[in-house]
Short mmCIF file of C-alpha atoms and ligand atoms in Angstrom, two decimals:
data_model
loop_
_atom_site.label_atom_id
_atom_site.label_comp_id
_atom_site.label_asym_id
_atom_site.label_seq_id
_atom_site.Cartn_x
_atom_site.Cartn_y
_atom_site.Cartn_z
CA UNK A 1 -11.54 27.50 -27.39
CA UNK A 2 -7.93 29.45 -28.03
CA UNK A 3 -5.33 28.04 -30.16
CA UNK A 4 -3.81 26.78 -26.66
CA UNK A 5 -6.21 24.78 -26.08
CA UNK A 6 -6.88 23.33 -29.53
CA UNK A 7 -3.40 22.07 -29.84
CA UNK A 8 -3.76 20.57 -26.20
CA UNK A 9 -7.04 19.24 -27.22
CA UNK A 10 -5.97 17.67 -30.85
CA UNK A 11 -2.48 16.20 -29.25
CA UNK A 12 -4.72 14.54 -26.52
CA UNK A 13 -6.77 12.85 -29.03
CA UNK A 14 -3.80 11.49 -31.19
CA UNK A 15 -2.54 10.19 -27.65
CA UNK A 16 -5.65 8.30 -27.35
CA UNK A 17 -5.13 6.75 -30.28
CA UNK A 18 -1.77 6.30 -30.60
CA UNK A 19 -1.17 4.54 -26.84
CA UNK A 20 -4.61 2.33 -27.41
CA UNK A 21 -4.59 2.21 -23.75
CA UNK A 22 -7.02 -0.77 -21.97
CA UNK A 23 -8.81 0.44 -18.94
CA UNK A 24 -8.79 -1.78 -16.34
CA UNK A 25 -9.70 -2.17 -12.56
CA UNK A 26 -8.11 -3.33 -9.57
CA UNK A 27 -9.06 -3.47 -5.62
CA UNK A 28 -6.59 -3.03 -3.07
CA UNK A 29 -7.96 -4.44 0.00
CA UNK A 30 -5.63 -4.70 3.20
CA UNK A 31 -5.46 -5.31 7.14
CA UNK A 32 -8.85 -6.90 7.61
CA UNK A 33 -7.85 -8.09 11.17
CA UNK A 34 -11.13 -10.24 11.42
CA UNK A 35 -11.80 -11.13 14.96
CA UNK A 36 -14.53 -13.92 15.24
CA UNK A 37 -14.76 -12.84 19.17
CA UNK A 38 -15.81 -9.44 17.98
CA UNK A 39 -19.23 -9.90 19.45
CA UNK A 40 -18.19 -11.84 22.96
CA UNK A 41 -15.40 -9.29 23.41
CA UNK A 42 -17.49 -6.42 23.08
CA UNK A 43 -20.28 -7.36 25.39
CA UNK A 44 -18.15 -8.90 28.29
CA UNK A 45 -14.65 -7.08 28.21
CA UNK A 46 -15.16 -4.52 25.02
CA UNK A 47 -11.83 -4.76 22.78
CA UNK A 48 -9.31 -3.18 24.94
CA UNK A 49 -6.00 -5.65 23.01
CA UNK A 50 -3.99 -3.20 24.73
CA UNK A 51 -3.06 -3.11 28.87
CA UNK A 52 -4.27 -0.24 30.28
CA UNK A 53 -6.51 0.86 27.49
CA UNK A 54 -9.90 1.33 29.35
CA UNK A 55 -11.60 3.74 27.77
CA UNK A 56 -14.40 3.14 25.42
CA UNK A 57 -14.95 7.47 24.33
CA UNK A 58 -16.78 6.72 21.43
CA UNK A 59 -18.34 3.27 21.72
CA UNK A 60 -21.68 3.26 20.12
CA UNK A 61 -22.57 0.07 18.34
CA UNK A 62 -21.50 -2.58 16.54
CA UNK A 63 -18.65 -1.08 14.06
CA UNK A 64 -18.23 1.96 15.82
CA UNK A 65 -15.38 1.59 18.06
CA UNK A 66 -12.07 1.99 17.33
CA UNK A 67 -10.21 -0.15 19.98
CA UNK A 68 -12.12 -3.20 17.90
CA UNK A 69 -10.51 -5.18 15.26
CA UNK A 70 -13.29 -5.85 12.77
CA UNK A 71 -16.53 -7.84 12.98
CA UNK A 72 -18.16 -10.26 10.60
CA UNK A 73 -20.75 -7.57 9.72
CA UNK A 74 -17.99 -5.34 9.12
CA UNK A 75 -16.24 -7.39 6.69
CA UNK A 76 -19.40 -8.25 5.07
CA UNK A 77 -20.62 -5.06 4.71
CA UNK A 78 -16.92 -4.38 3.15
CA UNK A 79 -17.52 -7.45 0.87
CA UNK A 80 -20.80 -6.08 -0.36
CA UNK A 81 -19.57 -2.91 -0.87
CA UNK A 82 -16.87 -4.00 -3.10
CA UNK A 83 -19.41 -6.38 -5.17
CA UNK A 84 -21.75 -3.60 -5.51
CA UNK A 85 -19.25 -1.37 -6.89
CA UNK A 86 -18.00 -3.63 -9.19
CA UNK A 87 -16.77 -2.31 -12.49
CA UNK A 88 -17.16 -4.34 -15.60
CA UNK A 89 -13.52 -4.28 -16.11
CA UNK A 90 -12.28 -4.99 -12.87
CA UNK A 91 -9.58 -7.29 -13.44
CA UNK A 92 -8.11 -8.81 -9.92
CA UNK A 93 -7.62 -8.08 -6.12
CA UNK A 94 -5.01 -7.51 -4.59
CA UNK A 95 -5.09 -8.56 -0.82
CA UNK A 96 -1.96 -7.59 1.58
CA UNK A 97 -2.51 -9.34 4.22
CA UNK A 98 -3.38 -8.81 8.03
CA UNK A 99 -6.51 -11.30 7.63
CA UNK A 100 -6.63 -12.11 11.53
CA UNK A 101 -6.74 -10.12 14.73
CA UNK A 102 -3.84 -9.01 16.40
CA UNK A 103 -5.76 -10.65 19.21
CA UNK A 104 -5.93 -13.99 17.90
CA UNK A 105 -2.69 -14.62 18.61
CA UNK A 106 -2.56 -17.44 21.11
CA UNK A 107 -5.80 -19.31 19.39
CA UNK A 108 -4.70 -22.57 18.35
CA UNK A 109 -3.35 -23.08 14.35
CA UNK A 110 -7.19 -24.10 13.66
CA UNK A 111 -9.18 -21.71 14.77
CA UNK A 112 -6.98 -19.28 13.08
CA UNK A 113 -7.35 -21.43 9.63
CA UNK A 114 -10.99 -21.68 10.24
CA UNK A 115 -11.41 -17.56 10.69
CA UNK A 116 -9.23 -17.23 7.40
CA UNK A 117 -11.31 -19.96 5.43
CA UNK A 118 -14.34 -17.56 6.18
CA UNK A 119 -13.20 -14.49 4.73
CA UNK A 120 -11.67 -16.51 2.09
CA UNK A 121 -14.93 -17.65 1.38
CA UNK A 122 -16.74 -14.17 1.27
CA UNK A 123 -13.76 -12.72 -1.34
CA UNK A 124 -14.45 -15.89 -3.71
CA UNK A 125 -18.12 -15.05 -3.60
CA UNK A 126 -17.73 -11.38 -3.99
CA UNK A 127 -15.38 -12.01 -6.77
CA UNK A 128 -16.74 -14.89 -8.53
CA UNK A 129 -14.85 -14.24 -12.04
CA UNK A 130 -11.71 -12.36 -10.73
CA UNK A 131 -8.52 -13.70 -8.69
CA UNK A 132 -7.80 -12.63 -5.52
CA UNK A 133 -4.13 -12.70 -4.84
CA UNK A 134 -3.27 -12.98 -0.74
CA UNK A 135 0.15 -11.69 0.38
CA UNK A 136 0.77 -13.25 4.11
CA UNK A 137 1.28 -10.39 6.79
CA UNK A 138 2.75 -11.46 10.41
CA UNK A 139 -0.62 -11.43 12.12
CA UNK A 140 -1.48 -14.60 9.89
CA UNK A 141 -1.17 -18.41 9.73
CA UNK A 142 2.67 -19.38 7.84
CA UNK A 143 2.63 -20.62 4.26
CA UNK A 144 1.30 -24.40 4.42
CA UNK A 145 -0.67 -27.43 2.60
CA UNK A 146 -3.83 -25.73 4.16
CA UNK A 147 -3.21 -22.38 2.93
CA UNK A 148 -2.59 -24.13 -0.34
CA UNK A 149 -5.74 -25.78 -0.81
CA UNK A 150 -7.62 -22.75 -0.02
CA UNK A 151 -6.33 -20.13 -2.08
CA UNK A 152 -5.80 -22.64 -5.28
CA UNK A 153 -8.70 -21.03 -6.80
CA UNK A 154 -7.07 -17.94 -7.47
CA UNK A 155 -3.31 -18.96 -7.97
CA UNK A 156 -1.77 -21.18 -10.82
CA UNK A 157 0.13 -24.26 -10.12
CA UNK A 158 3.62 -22.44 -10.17
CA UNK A 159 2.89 -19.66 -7.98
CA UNK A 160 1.32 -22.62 -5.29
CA UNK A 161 5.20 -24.25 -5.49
CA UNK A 162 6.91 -21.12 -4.61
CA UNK A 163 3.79 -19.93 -2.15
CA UNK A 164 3.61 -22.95 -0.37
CA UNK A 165 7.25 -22.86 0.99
CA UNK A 166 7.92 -19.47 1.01
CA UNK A 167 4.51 -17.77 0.85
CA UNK A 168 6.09 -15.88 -2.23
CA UNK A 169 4.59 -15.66 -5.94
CA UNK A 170 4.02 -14.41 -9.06
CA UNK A 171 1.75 -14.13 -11.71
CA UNK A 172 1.92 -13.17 -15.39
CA UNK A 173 -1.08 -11.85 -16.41
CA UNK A 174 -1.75 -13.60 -19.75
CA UNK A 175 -3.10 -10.71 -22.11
CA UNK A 176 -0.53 -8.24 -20.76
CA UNK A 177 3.06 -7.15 -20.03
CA UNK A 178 2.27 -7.06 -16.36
CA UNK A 179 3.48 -9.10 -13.83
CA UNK A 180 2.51 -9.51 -10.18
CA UNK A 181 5.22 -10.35 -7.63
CA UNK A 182 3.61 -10.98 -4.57
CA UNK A 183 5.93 -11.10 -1.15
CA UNK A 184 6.06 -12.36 2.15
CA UNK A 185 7.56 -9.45 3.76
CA UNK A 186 7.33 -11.69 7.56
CA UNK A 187 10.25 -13.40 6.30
CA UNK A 188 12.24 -9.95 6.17
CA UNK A 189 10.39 -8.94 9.45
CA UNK A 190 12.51 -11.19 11.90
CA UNK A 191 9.60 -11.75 13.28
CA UNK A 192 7.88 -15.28 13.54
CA UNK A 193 9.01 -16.62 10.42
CA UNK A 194 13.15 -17.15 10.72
CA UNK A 195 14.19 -18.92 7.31
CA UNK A 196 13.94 -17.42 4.25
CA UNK A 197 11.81 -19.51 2.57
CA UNK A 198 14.06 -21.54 0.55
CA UNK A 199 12.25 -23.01 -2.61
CA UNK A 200 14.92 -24.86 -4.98
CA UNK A 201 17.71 -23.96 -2.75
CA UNK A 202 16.60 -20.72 -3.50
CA UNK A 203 15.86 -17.45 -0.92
CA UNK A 204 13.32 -15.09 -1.50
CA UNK A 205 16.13 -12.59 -2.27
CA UNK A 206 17.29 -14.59 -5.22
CA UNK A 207 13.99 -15.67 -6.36
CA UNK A 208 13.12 -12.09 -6.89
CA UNK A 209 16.30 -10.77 -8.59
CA UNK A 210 15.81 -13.57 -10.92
CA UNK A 211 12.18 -12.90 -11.26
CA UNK A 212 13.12 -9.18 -12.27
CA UNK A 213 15.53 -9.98 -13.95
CA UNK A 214 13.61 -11.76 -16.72
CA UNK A 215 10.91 -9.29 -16.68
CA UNK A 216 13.13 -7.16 -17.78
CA UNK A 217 14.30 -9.52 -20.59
CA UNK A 218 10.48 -10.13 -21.67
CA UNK A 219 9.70 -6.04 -21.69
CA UNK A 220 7.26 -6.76 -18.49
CA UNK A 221 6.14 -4.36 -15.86
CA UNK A 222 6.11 -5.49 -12.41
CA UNK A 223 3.95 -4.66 -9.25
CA UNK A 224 5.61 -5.14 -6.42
CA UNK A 225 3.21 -6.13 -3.58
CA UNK A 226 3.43 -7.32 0.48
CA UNK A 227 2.13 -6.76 3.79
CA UNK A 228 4.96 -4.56 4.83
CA UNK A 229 7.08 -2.00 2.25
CA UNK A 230 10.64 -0.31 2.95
CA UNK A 231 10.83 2.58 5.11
CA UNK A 232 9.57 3.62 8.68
CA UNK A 233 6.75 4.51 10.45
CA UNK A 234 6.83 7.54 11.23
CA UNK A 235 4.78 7.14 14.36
CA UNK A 236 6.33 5.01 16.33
CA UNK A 237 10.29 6.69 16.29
CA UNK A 238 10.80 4.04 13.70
CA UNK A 239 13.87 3.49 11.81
CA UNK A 240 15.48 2.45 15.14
CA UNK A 241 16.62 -1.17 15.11
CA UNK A 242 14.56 -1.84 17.90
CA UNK A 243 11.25 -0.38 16.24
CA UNK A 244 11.41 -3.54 13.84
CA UNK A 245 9.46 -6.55 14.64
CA UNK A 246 5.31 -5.99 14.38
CA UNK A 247 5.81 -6.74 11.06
CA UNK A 248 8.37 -4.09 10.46
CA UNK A 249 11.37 -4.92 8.08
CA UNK A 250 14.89 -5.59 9.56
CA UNK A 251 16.80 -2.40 9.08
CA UNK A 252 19.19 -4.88 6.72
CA UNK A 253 16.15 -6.71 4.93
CA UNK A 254 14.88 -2.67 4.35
CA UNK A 255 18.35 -1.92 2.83
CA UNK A 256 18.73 -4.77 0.61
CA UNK A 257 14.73 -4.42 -0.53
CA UNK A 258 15.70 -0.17 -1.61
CA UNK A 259 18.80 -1.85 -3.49
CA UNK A 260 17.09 -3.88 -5.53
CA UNK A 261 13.92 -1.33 -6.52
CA UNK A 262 16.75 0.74 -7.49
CA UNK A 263 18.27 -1.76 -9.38
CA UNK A 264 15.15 -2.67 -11.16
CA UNK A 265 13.31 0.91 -11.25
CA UNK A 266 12.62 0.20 -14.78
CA UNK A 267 11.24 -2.51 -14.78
CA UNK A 268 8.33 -1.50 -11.15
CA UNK A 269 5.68 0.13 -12.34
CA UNK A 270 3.94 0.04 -8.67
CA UNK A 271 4.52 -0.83 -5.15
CA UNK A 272 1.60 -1.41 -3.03
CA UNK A 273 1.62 -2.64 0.53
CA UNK A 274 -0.40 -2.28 3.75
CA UNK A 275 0.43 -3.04 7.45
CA UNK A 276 0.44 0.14 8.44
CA UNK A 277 -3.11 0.92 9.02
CA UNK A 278 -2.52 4.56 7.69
CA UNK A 279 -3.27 6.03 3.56
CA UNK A 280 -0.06 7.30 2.69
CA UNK A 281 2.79 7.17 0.29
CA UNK A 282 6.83 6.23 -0.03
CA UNK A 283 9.36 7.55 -2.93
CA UNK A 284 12.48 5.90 -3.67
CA UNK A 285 15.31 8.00 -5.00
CA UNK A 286 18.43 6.82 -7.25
CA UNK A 287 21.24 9.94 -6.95
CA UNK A 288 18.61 12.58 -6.26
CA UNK A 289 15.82 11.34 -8.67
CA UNK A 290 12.65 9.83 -7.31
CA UNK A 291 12.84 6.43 -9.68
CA UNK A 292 10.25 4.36 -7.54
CA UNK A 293 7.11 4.93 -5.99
CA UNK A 294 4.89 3.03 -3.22
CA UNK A 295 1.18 3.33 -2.40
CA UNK A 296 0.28 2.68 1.03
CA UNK A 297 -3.44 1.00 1.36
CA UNK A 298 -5.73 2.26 4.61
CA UNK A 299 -6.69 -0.90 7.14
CA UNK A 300 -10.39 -1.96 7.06
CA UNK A 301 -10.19 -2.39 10.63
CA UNK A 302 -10.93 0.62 12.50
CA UNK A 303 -8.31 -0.29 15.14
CA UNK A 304 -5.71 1.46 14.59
CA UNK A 305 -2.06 1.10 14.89
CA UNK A 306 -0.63 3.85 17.18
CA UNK A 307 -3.58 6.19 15.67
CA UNK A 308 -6.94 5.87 15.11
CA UNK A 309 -8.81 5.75 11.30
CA UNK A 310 -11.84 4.84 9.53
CA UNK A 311 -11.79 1.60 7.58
CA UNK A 312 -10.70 1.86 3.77
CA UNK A 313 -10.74 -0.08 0.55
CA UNK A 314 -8.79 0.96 -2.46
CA UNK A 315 -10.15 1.41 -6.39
CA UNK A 316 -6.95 1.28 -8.98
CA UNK A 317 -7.89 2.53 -11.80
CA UNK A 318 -5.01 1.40 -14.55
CA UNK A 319 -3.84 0.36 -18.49
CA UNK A 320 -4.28 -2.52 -18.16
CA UNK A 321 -2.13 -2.95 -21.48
CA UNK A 322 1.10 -1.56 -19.89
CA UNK A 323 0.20 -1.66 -15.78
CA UNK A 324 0.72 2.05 -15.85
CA UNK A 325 -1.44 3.37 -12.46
CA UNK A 326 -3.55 5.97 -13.98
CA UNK A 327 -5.53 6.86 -10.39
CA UNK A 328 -7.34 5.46 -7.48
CA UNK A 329 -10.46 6.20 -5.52
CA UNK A 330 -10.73 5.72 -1.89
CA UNK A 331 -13.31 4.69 -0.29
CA UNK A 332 -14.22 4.78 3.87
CA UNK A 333 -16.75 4.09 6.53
CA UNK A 334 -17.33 6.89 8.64
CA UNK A 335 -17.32 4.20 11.83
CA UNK A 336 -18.36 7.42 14.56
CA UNK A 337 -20.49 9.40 12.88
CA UNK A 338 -22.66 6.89 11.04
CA UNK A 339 -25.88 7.02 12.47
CA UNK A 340 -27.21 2.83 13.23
CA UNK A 341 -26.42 2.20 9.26
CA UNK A 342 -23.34 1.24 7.77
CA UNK A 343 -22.82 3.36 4.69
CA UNK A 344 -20.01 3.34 2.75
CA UNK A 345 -18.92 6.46 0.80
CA UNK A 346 -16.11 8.05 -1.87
CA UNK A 347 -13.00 9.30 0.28
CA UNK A 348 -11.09 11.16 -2.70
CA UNK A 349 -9.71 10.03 -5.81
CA UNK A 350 -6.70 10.99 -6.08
CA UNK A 351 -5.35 12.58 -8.67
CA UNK A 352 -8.42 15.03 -7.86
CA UNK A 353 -7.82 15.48 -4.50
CA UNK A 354 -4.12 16.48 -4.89
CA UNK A 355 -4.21 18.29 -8.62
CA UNK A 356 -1.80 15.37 -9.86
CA UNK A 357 -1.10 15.48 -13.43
CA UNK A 358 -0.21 11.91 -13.39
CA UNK A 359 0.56 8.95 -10.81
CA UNK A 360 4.83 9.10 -11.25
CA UNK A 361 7.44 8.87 -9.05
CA UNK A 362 8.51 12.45 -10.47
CA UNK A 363 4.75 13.84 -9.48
CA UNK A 364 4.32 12.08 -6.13
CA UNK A 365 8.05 13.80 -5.48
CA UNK A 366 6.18 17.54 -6.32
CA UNK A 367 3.56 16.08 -3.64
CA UNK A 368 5.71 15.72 -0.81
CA UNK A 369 7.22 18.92 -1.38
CA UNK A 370 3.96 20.80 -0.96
CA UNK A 371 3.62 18.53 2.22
CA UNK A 372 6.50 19.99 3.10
CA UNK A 373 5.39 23.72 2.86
CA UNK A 374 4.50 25.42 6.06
CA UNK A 375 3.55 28.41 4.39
CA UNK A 376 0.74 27.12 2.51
CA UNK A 377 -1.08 23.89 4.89
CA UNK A 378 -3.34 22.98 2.12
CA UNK A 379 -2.03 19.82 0.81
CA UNK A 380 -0.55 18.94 4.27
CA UNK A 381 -4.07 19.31 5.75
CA UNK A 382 -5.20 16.75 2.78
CA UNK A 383 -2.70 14.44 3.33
CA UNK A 384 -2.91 14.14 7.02
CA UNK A 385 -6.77 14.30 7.00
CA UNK A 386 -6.12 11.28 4.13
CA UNK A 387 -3.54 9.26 6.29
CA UNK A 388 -5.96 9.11 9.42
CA UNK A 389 -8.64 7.91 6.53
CA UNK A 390 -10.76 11.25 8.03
CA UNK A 391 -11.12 9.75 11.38
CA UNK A 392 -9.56 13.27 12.30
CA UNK A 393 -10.12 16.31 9.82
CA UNK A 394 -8.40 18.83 12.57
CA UNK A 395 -4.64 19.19 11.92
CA UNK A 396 -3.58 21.87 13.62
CA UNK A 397 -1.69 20.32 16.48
CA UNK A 398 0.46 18.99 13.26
CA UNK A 399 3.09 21.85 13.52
CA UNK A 400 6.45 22.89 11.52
CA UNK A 401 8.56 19.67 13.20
CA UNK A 402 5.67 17.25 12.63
CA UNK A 403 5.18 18.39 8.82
CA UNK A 404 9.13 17.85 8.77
CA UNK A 405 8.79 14.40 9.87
CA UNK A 406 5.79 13.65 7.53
CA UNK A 407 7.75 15.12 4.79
CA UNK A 408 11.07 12.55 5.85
CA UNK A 409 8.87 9.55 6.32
CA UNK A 410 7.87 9.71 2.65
CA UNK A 411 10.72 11.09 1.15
CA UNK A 412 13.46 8.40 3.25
CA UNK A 413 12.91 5.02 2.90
CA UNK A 414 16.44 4.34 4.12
CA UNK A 415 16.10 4.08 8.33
CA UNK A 416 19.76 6.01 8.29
CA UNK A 417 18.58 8.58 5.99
CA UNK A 418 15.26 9.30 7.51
CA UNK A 419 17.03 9.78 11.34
CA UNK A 420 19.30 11.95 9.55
CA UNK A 421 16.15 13.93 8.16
CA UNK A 422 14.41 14.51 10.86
CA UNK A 423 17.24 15.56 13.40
CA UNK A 424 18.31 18.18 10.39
CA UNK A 425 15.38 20.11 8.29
CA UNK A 426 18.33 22.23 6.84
CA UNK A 427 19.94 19.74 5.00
CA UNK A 428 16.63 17.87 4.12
CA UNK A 429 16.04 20.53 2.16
CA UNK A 430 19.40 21.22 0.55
CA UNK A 431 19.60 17.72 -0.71
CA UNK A 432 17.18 17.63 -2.79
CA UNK A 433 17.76 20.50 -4.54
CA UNK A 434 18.27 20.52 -8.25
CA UNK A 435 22.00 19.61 -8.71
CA UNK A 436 23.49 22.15 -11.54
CA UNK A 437 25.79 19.58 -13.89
CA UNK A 438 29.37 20.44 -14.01
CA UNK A 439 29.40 21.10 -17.56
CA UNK A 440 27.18 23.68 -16.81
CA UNK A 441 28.94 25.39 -14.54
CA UNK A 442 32.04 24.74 -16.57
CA UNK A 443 30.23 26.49 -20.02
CA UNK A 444 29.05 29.50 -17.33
CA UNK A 445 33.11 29.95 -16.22
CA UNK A 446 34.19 30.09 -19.67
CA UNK A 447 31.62 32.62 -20.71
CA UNK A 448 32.72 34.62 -17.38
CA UNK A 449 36.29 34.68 -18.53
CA UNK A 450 35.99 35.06 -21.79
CA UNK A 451 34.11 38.58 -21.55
ZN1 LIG B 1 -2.26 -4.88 10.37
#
């Protein structure tokens, strides 16, 4: 061991001590998309949801096709996954929503209650001593006395008030400084859901400015979590107006949403959302410094939505002291390539899989950058084989415009911004570099003129 190293080795163990820090476990589990028809729709029609969408390429058994929202098995197999790999000091679940099929849509009110009582029921068996807490995403059933009295085992009288009009809630986690604020991003979707959830006269807006607000007053860290995040998907020529709906946020709900994570950047410590069936990542800047990161969970469906991916569930690892994210590992079912069994296996963990020194807005910013390269497809070719959950590993038809538009997706979570990004790499790439302080330039002037 050189000196180097000594030092490095000796200041990590006073770290250690000095920080204390509690390690604790979270799942992130998202876009289940159960469809209790799985079985009827596969033998007499197969699970073509969309018109014109015949083809069956790779349809080979029971979880194995990817124009099929999940089955029971699959979701049970998901459940039992999750309970086997339980760690002792896993500490809650967060669940974003999605819980029905897309194709469920014109069942009546109980039939869709009844499919969301039953995976309900698996979570609360798989996690017996941990709470589960459900954010509502626009494929499922609106915020209501029924919703109440099934999900009252994992939320505290408070968080039922505000859930039960507005679908919105948070929880203070008793032996730490975190606090989860749980959203109903349909109600900033325009979607089905047109008030705003008033509860006391009060919006969701309001409610979570004030909820922030007094985080910040109690030295609290906040996770922010929904079904749907800022930003756009890159897929479908979001960040048009017309792109929203599906779940999408209004271009003016997206706007408001970036002001206030700005506004409260100190006081995040994590955004994690789902709906977009894809593992991949959003970065909020404040005057050219990424202040605010988001962590996009895969789908466990298999269906996906625009492209195809393998179903995921998501390990936090984190201090469970502070809320700091300290890592993840991903996990995935190979649905084509499994042979009859269902096995599910490691992904990547990622501050492995991407050489991250840390989870930070600042090191997730150095991420997209190397996304960005051209030169060197590395980490591009990990992130895309990641955001497709390795349903694809071949990314070469991904060429310089496409890693552009990857690179804009997670760098603009503004709609403006990122159609400004895309139609103009130049500037992309002028804007965020390093911006030289005046008094700089200023002290370099003076130096100039005085020799
Ligand atoms: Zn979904």
């Amino acid at each position: 061991m050189n000196l180097r190293n000594l030092v490095v080795y000796i200041t990590s163990l006073l770290w250690l001590n000095l920080t204390d820090a509690k390690i604790g476990y979270f799942w992130h589990i998202t876009d289940l998309h159960y469809d209790p028809f799985h079985s009827s729709r596969e033998i007499h029609r197969g699970c073509k949801y969309n018109r014109g969408d015949t083809e069956h390429g790779h349809r080979a058994g029971r979880h194995r096709d990817h124009t099929c929202d999940s089955s029971w098995s699959l979701i049970q197999s998901a459940a039992a996954f999750m309970a086997e790999r339980h760690p002792d000091t896993l500490e809650f679940v967060l669940w974003t929503g999605d819980i029905l099929s897309s194709s469920m849509e014109h069942e009546s009110e109980e039939t869709k209650l009844e499919a969301v009582r039953n995976v309900t029921d698996v979570l609360s068996r798989t996690f017996s001593s941990q709470f589960v807490f459900p954010a509502l995403g626009h494929n499922d059933p609106p915020p209501s006395r029924r919703l109440v009295d099934m999900w009252m085992q994992w939320l505290p009288t408070e968080a039922l008030q505000t859930f039960e009009t507005g679908g919105y809630y948070t929880i203070e986690q008793s032996r730490s400084k975190l606090r989860i604020v749980v959203l109903n991003s349909v109600l900033w979707a325009g979607g089905a859901a047109k008030t705003d959830g008033p509860h006391r006269g009060r919006s969701q807006w309001e409610w979570l400015e004030h909820v922030l607000s007094k985080a910040r007053r109690k030295n609290e860290m906040v996770y922010l979590v929904a079904h749907a995040g800022p930003g756009v998907d890159e897929r479908h020529n979001a960040g048009s107006s017309s792109a929203a709906g599906g779940g999408e946020l209004t271009p003016t709900a997206n706007t408001r949403l970036l002001h206030v994570i700005r506004a409260f950047s100190d006081v995040i410590a994590g955004q994690f959302y789902g709906h977009r069936h894809a593992d991949t990542f959003r970065l909020v800047y404040s005057e050219g410094r990424p202040v605010s990161w988001a962590l996009l969970g895969p789908s466990v469906t298999p269906r996906g939505a625009g492209s195809m991916s393998n179903p995921g569930l998501r390990l936090y690892k984190f201090d469970s002291n502070t809320g700091k994210v300290l890592d993840y590992t991903q996990y995935y079912l190979d649905v084509t390539n499994t042979r009859g069994e269902v096995h599910w296996a490691v992904e990547y963990n990622l501050t492995q899989y991407y050489g991250l020194r840390e989870v930070s807005a600042t090191s997730l910013d150095s991420l997209a950058k190397k996304i960005r390269n051209f030169h060197d497809r590395t980490t591009l070719t990990k992130y895309v084989t990641a955001l497709r959950v390795r349903h694809v590993t071949d990314v070469s038809d991904c060429d310089a415009a496409c890693t552009h538009v990857h690179f804009c997706a997670i760098t603009r979570a503004d709609f403006h911004e990122y159609r400004t990004c895309v139609r103009n790499p130049a500037s992309a790439l002028a804007s965020r570099a390093p911006q030289i302080p005046a008094a700089v330039i200023l002290y370099a002037f003076l130096i100039l003129i005085s020799c």
